Short mmCIF file of C-alpha atoms and ligand atoms in Angstrom, two decimals:
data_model
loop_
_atom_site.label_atom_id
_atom_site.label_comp_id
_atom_site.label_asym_id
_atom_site.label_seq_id
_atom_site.Cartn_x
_atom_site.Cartn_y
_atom_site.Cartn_z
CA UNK B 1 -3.65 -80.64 -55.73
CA UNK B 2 -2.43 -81.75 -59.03
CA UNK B 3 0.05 -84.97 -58.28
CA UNK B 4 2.28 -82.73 -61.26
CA UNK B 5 1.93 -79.42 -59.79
CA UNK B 6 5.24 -79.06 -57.63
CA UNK B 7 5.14 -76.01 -55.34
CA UNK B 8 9.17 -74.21 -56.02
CA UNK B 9 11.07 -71.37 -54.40
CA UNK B 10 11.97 -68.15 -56.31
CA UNK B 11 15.84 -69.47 -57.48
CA UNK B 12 13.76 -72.58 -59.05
CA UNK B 13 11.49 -70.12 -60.36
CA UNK B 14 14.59 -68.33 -61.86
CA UNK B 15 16.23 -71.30 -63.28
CA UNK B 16 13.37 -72.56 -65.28
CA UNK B 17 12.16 -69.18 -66.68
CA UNK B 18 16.31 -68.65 -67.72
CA UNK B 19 16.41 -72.47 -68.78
CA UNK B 20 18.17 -72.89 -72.35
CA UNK B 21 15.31 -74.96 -73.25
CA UNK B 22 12.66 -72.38 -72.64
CA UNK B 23 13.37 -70.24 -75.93
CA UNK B 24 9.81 -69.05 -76.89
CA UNK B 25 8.25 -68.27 -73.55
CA UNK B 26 4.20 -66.59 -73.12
CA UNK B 27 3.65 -64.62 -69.95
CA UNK B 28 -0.15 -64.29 -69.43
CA UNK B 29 -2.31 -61.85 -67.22
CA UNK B 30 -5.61 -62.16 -65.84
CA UNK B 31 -8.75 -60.72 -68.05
CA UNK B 32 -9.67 -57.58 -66.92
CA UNK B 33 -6.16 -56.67 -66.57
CA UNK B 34 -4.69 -54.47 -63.64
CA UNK B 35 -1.94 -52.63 -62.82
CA UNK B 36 -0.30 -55.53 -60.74
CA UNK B 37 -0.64 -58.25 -63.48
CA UNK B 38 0.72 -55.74 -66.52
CA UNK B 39 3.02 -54.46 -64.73
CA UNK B 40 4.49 -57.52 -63.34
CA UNK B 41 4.49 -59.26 -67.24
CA UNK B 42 6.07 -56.07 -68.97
CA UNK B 43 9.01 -56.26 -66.21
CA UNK B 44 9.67 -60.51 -66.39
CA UNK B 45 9.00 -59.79 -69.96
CA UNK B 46 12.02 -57.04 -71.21
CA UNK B 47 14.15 -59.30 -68.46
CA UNK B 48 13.74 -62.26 -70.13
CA UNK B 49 13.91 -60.56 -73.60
CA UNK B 50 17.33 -59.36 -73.00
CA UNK B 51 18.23 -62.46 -71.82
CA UNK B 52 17.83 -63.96 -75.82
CA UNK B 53 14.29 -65.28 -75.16
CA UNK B 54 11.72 -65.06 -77.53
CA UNK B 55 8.47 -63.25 -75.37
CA UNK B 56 4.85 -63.37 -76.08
CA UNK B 57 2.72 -61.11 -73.84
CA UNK B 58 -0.69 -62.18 -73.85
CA UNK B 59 -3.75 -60.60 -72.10
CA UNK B 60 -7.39 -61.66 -73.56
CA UNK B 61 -9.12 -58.40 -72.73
CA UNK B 62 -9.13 -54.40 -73.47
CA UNK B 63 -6.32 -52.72 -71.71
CA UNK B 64 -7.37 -49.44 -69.89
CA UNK B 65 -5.85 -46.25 -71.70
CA UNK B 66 -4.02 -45.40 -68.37
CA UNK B 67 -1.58 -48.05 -68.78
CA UNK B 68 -0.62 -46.52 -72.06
CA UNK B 69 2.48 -45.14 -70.03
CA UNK B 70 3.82 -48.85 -68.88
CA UNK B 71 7.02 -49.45 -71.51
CA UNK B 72 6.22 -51.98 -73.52
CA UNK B 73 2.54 -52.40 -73.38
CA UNK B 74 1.81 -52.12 -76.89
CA UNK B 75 3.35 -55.51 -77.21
CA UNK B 76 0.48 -57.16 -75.40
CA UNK B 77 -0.87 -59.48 -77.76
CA UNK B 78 -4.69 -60.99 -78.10
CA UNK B 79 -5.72 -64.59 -79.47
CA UNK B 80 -6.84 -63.15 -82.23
CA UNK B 81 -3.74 -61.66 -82.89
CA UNK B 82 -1.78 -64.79 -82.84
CA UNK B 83 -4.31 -67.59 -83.06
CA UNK B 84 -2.59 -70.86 -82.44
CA UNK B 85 0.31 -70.37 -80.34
CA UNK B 86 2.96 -72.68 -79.36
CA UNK B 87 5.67 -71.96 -76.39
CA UNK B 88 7.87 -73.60 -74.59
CA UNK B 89 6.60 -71.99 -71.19
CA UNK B 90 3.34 -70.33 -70.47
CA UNK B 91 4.21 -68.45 -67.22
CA UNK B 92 0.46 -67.23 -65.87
CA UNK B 93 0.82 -64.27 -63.54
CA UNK B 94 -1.63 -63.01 -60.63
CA UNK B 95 -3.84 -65.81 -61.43
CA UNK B 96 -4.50 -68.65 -59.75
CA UNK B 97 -5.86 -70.85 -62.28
CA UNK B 98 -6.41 -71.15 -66.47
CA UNK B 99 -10.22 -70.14 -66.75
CA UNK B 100 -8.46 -66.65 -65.19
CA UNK B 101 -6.54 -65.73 -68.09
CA UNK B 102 -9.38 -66.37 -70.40
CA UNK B 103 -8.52 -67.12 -73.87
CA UNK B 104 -4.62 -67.06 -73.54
CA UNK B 105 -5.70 -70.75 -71.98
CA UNK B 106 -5.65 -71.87 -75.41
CA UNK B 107 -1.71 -71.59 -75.94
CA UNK B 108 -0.12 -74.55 -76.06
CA UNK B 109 3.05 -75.10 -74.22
CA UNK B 110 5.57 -77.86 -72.94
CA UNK B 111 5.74 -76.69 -69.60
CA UNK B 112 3.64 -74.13 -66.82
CA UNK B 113 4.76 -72.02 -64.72
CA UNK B 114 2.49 -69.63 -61.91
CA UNK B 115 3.35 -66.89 -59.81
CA UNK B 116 0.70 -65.56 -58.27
CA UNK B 117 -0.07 -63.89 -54.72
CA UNK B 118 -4.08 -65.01 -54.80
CA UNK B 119 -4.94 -67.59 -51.81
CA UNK B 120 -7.52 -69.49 -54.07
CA UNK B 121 -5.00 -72.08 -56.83
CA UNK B 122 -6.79 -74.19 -59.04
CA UNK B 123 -3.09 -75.76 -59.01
CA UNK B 124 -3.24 -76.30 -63.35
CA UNK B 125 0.77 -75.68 -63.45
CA UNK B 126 3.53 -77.72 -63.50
CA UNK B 127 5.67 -75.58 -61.13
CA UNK B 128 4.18 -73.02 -58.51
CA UNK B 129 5.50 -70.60 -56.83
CA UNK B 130 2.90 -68.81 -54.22
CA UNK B 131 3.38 -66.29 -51.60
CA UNK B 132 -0.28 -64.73 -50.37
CA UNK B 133 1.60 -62.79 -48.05
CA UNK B 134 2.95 -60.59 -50.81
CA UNK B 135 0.95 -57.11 -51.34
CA UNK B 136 1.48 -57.52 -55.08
CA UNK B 137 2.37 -60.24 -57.54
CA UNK B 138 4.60 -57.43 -58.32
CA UNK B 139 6.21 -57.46 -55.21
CA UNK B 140 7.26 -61.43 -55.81
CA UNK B 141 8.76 -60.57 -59.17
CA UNK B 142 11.00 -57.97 -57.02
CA UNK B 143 12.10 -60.78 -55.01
CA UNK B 144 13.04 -63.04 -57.74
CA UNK B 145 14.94 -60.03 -59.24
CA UNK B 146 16.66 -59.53 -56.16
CA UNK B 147 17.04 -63.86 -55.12
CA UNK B 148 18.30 -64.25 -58.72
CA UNK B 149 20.59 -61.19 -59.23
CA UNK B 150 19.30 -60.16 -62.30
CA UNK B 151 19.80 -56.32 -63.02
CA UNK B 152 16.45 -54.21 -63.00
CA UNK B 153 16.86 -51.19 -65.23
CA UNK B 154 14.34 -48.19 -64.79
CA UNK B 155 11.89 -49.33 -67.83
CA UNK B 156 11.34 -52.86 -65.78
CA UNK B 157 11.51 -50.75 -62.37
CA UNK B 158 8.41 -48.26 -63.35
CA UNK B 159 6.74 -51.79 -64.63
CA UNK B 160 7.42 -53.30 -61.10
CA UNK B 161 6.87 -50.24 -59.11
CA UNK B 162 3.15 -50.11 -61.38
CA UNK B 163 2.54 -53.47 -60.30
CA UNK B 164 3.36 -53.04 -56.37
CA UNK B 165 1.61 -49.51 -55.87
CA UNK B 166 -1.96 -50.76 -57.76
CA UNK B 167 -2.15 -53.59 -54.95
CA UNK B 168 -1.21 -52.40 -52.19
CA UNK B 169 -3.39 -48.76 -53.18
CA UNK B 170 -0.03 -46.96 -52.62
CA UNK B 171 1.14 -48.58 -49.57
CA UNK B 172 -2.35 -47.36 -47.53
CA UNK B 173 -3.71 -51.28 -47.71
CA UNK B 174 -3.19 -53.76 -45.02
CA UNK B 175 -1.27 -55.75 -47.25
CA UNK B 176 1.45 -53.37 -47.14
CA UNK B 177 4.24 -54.41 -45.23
CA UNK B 178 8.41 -53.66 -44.56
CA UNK B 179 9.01 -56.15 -47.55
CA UNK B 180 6.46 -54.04 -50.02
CA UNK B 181 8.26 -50.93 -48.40
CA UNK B 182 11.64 -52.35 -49.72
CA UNK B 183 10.71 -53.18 -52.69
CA UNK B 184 9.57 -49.64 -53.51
CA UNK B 185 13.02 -48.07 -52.14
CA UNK B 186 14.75 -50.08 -53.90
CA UNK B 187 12.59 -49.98 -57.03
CA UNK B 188 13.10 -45.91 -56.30
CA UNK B 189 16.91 -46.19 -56.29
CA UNK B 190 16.85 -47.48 -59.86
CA UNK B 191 15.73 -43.85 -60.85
CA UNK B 192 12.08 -43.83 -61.96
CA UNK B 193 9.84 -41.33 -61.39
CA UNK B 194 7.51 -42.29 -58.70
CA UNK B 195 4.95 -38.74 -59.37
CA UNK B 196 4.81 -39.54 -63.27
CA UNK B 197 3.72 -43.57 -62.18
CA UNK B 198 0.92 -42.21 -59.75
CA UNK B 199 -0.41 -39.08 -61.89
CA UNK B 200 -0.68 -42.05 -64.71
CA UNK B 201 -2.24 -43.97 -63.39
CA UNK B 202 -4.68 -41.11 -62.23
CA UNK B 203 -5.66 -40.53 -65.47
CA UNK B 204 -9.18 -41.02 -67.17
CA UNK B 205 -10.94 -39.88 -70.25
CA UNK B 206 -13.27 -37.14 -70.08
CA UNK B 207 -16.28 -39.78 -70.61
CA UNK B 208 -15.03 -41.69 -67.70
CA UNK B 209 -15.31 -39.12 -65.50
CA UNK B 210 -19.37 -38.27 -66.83
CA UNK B 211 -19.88 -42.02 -66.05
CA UNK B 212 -18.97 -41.46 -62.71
CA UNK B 213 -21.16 -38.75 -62.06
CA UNK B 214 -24.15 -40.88 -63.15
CA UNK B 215 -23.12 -43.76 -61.01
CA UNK B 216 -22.65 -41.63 -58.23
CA UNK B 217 -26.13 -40.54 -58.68
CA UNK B 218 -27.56 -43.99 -57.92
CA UNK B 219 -25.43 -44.74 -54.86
CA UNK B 220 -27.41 -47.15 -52.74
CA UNK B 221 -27.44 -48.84 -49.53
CA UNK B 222 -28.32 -52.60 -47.82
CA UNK B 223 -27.89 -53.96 -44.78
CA UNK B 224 -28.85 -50.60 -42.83
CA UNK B 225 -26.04 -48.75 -43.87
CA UNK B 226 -23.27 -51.53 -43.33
CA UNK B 227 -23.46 -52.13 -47.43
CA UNK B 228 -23.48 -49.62 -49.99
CA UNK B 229 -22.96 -50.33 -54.05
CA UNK B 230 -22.93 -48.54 -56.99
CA UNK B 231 -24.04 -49.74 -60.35
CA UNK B 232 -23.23 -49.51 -63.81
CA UNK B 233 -26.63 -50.80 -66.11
CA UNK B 234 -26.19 -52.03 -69.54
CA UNK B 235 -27.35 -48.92 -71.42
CA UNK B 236 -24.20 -46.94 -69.89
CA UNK B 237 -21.52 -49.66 -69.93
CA UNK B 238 -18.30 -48.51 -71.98
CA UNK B 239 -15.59 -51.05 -72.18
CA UNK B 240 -12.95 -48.48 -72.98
CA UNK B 241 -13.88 -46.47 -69.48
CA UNK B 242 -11.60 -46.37 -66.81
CA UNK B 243 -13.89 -47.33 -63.82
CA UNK B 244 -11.30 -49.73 -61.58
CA UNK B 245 -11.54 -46.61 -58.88
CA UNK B 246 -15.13 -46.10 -59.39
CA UNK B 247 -15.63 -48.65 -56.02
CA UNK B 248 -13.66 -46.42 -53.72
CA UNK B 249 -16.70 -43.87 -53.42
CA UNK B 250 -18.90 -46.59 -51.77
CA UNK B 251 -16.06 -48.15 -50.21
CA UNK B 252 -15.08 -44.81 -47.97
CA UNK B 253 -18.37 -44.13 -46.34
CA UNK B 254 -18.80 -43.71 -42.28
CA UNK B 255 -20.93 -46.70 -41.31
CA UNK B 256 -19.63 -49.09 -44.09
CA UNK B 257 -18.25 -52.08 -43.87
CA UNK B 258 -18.71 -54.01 -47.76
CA UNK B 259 -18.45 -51.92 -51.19
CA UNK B 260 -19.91 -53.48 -53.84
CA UNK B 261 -19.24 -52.37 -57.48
CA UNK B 262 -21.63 -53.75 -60.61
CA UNK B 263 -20.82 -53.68 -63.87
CA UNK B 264 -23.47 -54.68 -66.53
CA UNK B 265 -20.94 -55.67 -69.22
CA UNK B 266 -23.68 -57.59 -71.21
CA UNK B 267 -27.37 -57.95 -70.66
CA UNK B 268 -26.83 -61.17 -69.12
CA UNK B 269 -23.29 -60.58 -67.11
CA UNK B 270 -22.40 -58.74 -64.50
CA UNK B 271 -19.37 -57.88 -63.43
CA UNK B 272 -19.05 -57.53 -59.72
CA UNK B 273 -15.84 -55.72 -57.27
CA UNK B 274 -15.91 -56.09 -53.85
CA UNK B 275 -14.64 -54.02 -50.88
CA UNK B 276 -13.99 -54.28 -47.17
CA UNK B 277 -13.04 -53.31 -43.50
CA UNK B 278 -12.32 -56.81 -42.41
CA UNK B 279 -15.43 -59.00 -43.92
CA UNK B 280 -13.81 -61.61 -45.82
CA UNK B 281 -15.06 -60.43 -48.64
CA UNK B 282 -12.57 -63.16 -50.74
CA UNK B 283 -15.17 -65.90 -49.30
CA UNK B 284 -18.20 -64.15 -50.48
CA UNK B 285 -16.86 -63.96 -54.16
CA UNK B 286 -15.78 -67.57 -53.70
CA UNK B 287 -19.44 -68.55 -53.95
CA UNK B 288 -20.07 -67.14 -56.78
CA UNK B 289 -16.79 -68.58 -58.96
CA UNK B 290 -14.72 -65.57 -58.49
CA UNK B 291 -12.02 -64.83 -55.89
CA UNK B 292 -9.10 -62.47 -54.83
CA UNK B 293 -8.28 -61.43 -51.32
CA UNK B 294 -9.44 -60.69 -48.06
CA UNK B 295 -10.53 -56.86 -48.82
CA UNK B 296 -10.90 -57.14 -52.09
CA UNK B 297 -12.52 -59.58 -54.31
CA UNK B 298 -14.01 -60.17 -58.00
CA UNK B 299 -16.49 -62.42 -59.42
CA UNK B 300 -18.72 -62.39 -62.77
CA UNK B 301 -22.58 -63.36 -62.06
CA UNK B 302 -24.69 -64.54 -65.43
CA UNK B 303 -27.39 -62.95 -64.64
CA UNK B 304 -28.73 -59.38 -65.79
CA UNK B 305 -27.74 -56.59 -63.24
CA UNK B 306 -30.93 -56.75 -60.68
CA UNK B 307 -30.79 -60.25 -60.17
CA UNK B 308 -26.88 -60.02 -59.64
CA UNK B 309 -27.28 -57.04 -57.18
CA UNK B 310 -30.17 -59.43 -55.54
CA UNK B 311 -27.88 -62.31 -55.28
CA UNK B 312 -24.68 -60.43 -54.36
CA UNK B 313 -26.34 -58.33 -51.82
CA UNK B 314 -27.92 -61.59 -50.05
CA UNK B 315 -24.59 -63.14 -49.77
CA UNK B 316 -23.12 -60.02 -48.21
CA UNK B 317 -25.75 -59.52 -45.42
CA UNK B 318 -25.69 -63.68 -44.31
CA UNK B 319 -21.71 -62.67 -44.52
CA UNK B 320 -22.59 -59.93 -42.22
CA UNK B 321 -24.72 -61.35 -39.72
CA UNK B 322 -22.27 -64.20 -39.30
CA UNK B 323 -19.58 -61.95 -38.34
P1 5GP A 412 -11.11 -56.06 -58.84
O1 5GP A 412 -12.34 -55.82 -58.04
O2 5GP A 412 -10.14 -54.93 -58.71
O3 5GP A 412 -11.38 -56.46 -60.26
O4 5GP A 412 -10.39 -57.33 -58.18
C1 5GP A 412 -10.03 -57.38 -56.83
C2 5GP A 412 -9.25 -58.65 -56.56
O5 5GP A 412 -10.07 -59.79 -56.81
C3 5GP A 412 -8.01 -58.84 -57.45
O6 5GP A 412 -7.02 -59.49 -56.69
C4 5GP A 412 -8.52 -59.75 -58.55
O7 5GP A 412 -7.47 -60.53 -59.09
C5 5GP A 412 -9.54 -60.61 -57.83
N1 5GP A 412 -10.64 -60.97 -58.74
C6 5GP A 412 -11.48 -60.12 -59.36
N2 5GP A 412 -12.36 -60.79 -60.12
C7 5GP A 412 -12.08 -62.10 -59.97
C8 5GP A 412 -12.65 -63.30 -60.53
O8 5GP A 412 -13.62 -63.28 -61.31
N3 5GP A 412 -12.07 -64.48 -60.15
C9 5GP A 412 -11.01 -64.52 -59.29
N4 5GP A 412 -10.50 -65.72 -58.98
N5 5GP A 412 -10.46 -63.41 -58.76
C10 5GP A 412 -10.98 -62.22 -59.09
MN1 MN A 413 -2.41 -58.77 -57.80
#
């Protein structure tokens, strides 16, 4: 650990983001953005807004058209937008370390703050507060709401509520638990509208939807049955498709027990999700520079989409047998 980086408690958390030196402050997600991470920086973000400060939003990738609905989220910001930025807190959210929020790692600022809910924590900030227990980074910022006081109206509530229900898959993941469950009521009581959130964040384009059906088509399986993985090759990759659920087809088959998802976003990288029973499928990413959580992980191979598959799939079945 960082001698500087000083593990804090959500009212610390609180004090510093509302501190009267902390005018201009940068809230950054992780590339690839997700529901959690957007969610939870378009909530902190109208807080702290109406609290005077000055708010940059930054995410250094394509946002998927589904989170069109979030309030706010035309306000993201990308370097190129903004170029040199300076702030007097970068607060990075569901991320555990700077190479995770890609380029937004080149704002400058006098002082870092992470909240995150990842186990793995490069520890880069100056102040961190962690809980891996929490379903959802979203799920923290709830807490700090709640620890703090501060009054959640039903713009930051849908944000929040965004952020809990893409973690925890609607409260059907093992990471669900009473405190997620709170959260939600209580996000509930503020008045948004829970079937608008989910039918949202349903929705696709109609080219999403043919990708799917040609990714289907080349389902495969490893392992004898215990892995199965879908691919998306070069040729086909769209970076303005909604694929995040494309890994719950493999994912929900009798037999399996590790989904793998691969995503030839250049001819040279590959994206790659990961899915699980109970392999720690966290570990396996791990290896190959990524991370996330037990059940479900991340990583990006450099290497063109067969050798990536090769690799990834190796790594899975030694994860397998030593189970
Ligand atoms: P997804 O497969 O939905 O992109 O990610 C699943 C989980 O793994 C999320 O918690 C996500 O933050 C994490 N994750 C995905 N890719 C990476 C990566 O490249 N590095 C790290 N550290 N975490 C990742
Ligand atoms: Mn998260």
């Amino acid at each position: 650990m960082k001698a500087e980086c000083k593990k804090i408690g959500l009212k610390e958390a609180g004090a510093l983001l509302l501190a009267p030196e902390h005018r201009r402050i940068a809230l950054a997600v992780h590339t690839a953005p997700d529901g959690d991470c957007l969610g939870s920086a378009l909530g902190l973000g109208a807080f702290l807004q109406s609290r005077g400060k000055t708010v940059f939003l930054l995410a250094d990738d394509l946002i998927g058209a589904a989170y069109s609905f979030l309030p706010g989220i035309e306000n993201f910001l990308r370097l190129e937008d903004y170029g040199q930025l300076e702030v007097d807190l970068l607060c990075v959210l569901d991320a555990g370390s700077l190479e995770r929020i890609g380029k937004a790692a080149t704002v400058k600022a006098k002082c870092y703050l992470n909240i995150d809910h990842h186990g793995q924590n490069s520890y880069f900030a100056d102040r961190l507060y962690q809980d891996t227990k929490a379903a959802a980074t979203g799920e923290i910022l709830w807490e700090l709401f709640d620890a703090c006081g501060w009054d959640i109206d039903r713009d930051i509530a849908t944000c929040l509520y965004t952020a809990i229900v893409t973690d925890c898959g609607f409260f059907r993941y093992g990471n669900t638990t009473p405190k997620t469950m709170r959260a939600a009521a209580a996000l509930l009581g503020c008045g948004i509208d829970p079937a608008y959130i989910s039918d949202s964040l349903e929705m696709k384009t109609p080219d999403s939807v043919r990708l799917l059906a040609k990714v289907l088509a080349g389902l495969s399986f490893a392992a004898e049955g215990r892995i199965a993985y879908i691919s998306v090759p070069h040729e086909l990759y769209d970076p303005e498709a909604q694929t995040d659920s494309f890994i719950n087809y493999p994912r929900y088959i009798f037999g399996v027990e590790a989904a793998a998802y691969f995503k030839a976003v250049g001819p040279r990288t590959t994206r790659v999700s990961l899915r699980s029973r109970d392999l720690d499928v966290a570990a396996v990413a791990v290896g190959f520079g990524g991370g996330g959580h037990l059940r479900a992980a991340g990583c990006t191979i450099e290497e063109p989409l067969e050798q990536a598959q090769k690799k990834m799939l190796a790594a899975l079945e030694a994860a397998l047998k030593k189970k």
